Coordinates of C-alpha atoms and ligand atoms in Angstrom, one line a residue:
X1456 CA -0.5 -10.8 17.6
X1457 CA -2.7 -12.8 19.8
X1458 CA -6.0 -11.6 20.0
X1459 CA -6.3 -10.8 23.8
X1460 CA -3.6 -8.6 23.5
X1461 CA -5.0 -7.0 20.7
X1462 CA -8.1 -6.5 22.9
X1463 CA -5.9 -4.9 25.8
X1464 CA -4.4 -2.8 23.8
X1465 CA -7.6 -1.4 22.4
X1466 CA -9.1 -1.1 25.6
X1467 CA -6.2 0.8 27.1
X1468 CA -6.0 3.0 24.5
X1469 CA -10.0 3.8 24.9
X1470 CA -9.1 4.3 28.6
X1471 CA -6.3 6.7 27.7
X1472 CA -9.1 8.7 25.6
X1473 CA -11.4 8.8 28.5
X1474 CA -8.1 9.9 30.6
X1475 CA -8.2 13.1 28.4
X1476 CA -11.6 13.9 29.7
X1477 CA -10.8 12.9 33.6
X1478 CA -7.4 13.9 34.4
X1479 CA -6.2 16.1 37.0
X1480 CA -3.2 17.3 36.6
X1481 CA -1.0 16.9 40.0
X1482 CA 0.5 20.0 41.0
X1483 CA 2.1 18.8 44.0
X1484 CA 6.1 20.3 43.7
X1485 CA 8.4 17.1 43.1
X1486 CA 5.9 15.0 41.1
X1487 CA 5.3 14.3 37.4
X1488 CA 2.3 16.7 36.7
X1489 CA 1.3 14.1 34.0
X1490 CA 1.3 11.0 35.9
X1491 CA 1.8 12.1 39.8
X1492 CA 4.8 10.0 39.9
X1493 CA 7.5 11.5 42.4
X1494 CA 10.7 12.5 41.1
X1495 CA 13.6 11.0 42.7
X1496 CA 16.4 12.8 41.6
X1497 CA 17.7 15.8 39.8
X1498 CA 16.3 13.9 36.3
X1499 CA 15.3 16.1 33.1
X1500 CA 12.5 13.4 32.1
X1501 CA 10.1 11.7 34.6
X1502 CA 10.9 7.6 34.5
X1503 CA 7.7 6.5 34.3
X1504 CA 5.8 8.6 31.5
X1505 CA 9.0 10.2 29.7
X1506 CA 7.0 13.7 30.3
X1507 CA 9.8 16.5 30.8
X1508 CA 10.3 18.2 33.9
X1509 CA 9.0 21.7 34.0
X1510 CA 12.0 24.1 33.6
X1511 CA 11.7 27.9 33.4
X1512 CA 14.6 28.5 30.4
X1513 CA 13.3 26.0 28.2
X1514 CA 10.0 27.7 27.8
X1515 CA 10.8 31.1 27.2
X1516 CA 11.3 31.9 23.9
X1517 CA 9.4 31.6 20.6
X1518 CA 12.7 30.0 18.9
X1519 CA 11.9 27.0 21.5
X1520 CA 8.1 26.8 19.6
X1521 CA 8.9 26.4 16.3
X1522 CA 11.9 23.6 17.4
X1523 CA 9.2 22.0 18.8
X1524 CA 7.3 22.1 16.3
X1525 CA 9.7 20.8 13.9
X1526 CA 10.4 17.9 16.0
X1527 CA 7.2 16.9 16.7
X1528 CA 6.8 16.8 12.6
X1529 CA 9.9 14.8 12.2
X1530 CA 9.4 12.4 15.0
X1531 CA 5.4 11.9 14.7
X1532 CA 6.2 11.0 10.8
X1533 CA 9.3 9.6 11.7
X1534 CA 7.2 5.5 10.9
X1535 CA 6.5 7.1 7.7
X1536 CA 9.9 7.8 6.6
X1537 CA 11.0 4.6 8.1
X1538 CA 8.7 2.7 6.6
X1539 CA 8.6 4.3 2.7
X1540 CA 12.6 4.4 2.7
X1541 CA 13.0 1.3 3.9
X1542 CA 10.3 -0.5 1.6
X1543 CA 11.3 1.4 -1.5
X1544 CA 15.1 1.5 -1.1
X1545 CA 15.8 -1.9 0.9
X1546 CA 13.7 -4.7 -0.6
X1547 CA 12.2 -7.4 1.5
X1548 CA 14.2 -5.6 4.8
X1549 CA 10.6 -4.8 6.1
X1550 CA 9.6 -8.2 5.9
X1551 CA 12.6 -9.6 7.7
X1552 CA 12.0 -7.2 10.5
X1553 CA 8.7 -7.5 11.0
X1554 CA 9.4 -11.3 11.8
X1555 CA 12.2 -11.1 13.6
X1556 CA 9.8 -8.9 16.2
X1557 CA 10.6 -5.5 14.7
X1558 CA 7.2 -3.9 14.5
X1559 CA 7.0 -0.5 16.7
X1560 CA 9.8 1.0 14.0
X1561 CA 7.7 1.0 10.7
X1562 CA 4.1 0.7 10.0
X1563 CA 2.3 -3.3 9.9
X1564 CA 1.9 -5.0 6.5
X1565 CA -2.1 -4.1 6.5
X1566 CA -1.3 -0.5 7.2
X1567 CA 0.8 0.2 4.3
X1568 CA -1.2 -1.3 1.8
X1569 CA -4.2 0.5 2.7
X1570 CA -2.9 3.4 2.9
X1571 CA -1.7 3.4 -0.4
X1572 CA -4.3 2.4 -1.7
X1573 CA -6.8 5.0 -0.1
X1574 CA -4.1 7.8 -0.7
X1575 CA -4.2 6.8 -4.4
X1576 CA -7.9 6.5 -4.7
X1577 CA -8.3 10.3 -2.7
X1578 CA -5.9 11.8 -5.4
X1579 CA -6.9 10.0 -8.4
X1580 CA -10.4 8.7 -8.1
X1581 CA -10.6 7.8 -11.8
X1582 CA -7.4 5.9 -12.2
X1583 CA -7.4 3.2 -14.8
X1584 CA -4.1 0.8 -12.4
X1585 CA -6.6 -1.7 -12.4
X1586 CA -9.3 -1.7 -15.1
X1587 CA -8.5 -1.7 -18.6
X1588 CA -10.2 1.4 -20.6
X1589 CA -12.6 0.8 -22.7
X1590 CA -10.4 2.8 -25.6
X1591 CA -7.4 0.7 -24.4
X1592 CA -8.9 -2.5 -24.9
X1593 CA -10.1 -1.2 -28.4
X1594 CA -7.4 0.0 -29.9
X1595 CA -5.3 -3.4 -28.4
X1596 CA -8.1 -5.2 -30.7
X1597 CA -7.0 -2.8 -33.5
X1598 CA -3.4 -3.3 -33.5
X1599 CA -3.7 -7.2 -33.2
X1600 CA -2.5 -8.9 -30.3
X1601 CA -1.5 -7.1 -27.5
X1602 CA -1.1 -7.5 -24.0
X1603 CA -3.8 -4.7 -23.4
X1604 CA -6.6 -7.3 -24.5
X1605 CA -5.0 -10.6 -24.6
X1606 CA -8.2 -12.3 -25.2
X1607 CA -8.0 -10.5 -28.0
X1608 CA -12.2 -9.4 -27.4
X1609 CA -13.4 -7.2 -30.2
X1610 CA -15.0 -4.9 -27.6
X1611 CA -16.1 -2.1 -29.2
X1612 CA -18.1 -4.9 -32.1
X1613 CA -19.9 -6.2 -29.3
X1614 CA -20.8 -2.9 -27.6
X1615 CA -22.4 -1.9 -31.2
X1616 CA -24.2 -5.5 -31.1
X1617 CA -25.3 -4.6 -27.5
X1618 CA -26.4 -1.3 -28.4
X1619 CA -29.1 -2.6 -31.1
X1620 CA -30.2 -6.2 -28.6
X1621 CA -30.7 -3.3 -25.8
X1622 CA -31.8 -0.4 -27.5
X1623 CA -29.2 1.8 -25.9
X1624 CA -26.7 4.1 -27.6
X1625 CA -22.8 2.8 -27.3
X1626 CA -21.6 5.7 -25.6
X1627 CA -24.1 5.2 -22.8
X1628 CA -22.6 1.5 -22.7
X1629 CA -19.1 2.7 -22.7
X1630 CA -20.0 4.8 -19.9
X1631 CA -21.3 2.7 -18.0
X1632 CA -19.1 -0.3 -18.4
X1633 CA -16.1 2.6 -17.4
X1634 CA -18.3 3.3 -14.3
X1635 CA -18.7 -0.3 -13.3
X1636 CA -15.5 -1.2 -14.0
X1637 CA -14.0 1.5 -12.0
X1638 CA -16.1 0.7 -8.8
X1639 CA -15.0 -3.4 -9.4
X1640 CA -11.5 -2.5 -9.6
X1641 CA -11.8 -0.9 -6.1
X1642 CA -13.7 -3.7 -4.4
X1643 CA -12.2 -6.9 -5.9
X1644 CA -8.4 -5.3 -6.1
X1645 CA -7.6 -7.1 -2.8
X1646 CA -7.8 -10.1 -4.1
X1647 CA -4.2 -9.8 -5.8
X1648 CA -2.7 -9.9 -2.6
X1649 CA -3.5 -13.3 -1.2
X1650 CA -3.3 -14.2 -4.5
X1651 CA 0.7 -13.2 -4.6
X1652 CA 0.9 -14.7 -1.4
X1653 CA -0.2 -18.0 -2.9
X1654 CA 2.4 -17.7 -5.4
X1655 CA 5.3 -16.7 -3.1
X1656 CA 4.3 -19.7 -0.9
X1657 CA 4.9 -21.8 -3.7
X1658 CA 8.2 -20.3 -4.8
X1659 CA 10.0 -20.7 -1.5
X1660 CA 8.2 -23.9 -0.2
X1661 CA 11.5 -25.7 0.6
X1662 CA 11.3 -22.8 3.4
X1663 CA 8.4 -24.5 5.6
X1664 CA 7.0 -20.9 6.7
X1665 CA 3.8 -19.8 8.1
X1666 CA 1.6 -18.8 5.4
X1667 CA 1.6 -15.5 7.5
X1668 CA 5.0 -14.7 6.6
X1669 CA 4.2 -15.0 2.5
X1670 CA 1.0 -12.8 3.3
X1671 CA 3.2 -10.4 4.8
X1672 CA 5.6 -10.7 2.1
X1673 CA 2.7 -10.0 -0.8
X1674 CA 1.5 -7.3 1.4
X1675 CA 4.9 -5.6 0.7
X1676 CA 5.2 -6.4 -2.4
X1677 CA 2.2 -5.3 -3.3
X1678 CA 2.6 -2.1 -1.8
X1679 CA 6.0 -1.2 -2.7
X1680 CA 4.9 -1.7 -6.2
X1681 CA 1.5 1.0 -5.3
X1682 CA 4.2 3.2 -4.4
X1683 CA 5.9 3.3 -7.0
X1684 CA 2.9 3.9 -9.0
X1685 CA 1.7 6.5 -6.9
X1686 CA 5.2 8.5 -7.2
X1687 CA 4.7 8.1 -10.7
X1688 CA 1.1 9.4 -10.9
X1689 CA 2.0 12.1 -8.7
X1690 CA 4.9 13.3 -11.4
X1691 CA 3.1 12.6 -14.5
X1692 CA 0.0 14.6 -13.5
X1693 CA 0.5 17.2 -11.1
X1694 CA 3.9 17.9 -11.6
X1695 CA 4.5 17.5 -15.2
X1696 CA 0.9 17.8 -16.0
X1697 CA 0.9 15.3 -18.6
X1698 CA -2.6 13.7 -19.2
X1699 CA -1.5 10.0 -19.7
X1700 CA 1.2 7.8 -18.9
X1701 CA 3.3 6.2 -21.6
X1702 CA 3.9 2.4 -22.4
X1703 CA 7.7 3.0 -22.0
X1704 CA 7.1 4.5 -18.4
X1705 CA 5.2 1.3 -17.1
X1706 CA 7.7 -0.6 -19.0
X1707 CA 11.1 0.7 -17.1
X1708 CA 8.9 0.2 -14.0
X1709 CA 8.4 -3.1 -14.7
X1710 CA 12.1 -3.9 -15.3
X1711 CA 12.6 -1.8 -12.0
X1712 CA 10.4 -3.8 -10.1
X1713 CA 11.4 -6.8 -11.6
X1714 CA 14.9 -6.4 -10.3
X1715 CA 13.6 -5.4 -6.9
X1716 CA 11.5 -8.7 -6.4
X1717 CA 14.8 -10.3 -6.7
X1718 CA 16.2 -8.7 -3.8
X1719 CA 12.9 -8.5 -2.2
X1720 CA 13.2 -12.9 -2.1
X1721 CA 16.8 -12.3 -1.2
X1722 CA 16.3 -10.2 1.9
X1723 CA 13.2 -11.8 3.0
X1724 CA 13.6 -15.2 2.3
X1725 CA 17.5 -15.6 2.9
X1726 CA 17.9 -17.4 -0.7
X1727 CA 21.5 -17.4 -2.5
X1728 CA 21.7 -14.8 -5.0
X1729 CA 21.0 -17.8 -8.1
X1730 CA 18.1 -19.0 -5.9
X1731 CA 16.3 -15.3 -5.8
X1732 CA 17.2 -14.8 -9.6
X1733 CA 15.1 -17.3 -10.9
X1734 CA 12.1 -17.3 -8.3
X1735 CA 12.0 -13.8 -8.9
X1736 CA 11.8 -13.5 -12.5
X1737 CA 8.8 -16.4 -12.2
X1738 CA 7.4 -13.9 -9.5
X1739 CA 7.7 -11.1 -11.9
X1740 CA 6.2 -12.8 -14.5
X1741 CA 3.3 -14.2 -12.2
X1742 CA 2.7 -10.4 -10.3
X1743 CA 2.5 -9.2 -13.7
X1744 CA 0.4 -11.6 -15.5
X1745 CA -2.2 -11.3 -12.4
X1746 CA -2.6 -7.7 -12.9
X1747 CA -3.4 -7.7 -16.6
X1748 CA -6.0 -10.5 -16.2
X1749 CA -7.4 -8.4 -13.4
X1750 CA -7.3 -5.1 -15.3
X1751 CA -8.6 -6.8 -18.5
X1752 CA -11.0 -8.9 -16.4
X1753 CA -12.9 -6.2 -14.4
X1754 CA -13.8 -4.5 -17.3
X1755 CA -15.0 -7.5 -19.4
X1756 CA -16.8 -8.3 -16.5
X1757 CA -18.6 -5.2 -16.2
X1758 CA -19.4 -5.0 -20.0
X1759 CA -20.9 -8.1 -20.3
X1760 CA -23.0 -8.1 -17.3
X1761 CA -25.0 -4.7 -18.8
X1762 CA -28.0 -6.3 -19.4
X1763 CA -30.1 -3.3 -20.3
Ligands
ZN1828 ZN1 5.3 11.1 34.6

């Protein structure tokens, strides 16, 4: 979107707020009391605002209240249901529509990632998606190589070395390195996005897109896969009340989400089936790999930069 418009469209929606504090409703008979605009025939809706005409029957009863009310729920949400049906069930279909002009039906790229990512961070403010634990890492060192620490970083060594350079007891540095880790996690997380981008770019270069397009792409990648996570969350902890989640959960995830990047390239990107089988698994393997040196990253970071 072109920034002027962008700019009219914000200044007529502050004018329509300052409308709320000006307007007079017309009360002339055979005008729209909303916009004053006459009506010309015997129509149910005015053309020009889509406000409907006064009529005695339909305001009568309190049946007619609560079916309002239920519409108004269903059709105010209605981008909502669009937009998570449509990016969980139909891979890459909100890509596609978004640039073949279809914008108004399901919410933009920025929106839905955002949105996830404040819902998730409102619900669970201490989620470890992207830090490693401090524990996690440990006990990764313990059981040899492991994906959880694949720098394989004897963690809880150094924090004891740490402890006596510093003079401060290990728990406090576990703490703290949790703490810092957490906030990190939050301010560097959207990085992964242009990041995937970068990636997807490369994948389907032949295409000769608009970097936009991959951006986009990530965006719902990215957030279909927050999504899922978020479901998952939501089960695990306030509906089963289960206080962690268990390798083999992320695991099926991951093959779930492995299998929808595939289609996600198909949709999207218009590739032959062979075509979005391979670029996909690469993608997987890539989205994957970029999490876990993010997770595992932010909270190396913010161990070894406790200085005191
Ligand atoms: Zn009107």
């Amino acid at each position: 979107m072109a920034l002027s418009i962008a700019i009219k469209e914000l200044r007529d929606f502050l004018k329509e707020i300052a409308g709320v504090f000006s307007q007079r409703f017309d009360e002339t008979a055979g005008h729209c009391p909303n916009c004053s605009a006459p009506y010309l025939r015997e129509e149910i809706y005015c053309y020009h605002c889509g406000e409907q005409k006064a009529n005695q029957s339909r305001d009568t009863t309190f049946y007619a209240l609560l079916m309002e009310l239920l519409v108004e729920i269903l059709v105010i949400n209605r981008r909502l249901f669009f937009t998570i049906i449509g990016l969980i069930c139909r891979p890459g279909l909100l890509t596609r529509a978004y640039f073949l002009g279809i914008r108004n039906k399901f919410y933009k790229p920025l929106t839905i990632l955002s949105a996830v990512v404040g819902i998730f961070y409102g619900v669970f403010a201490s989620a470890t998606l992207f830090h490693t634990g401090f524990n996690e890492m440990d006990q990764a060192y313990q059981q040899g190589w492991n994906t959880s620490n694949f720098l394989h970083y004897d963690i809880a060594g150094q924090a004891r070395l740490k402890s006596e350079t510093i003079h401060r007891d290990v728990k406090d540095i576990i703490k703290d390195t949790e703490q810092k880790a957490e906030v990190y996690s939050k301010n560097f997380f959207w990085l992964i996005w242009p990041l995937l981008a970068v990636f997807v770019s490369m994948l389907v270069r032949q295409q000769h897109l608009n970097f936009n397009y991959h951006l986009v792409s990530a965006a719902h990648i990215f957030g279909a896969y927050l999504v899922a996570w978020l479901l998952i969350c939501l089960i695990t902890f306030k509906v089963a009340h289960v206080t962690a989640i268990q390798p083999v959960q992320s695991l099926y995830l991951n093959i779930i989400f492995l299998i929808y990047m595939v289609f996600h390239l198909r949709i999207a990107y218009r590739l032959t089936a062979v075509e979005a089988i391979w670029r996909g698994l690469i993608l997987a393997a890539v989205f994957f790999g970029l999490i876990i040196i993010f997770r595992q990253a932010t909270t190396l970071i913010s161990f070894l930069t406790i200085n005191r």
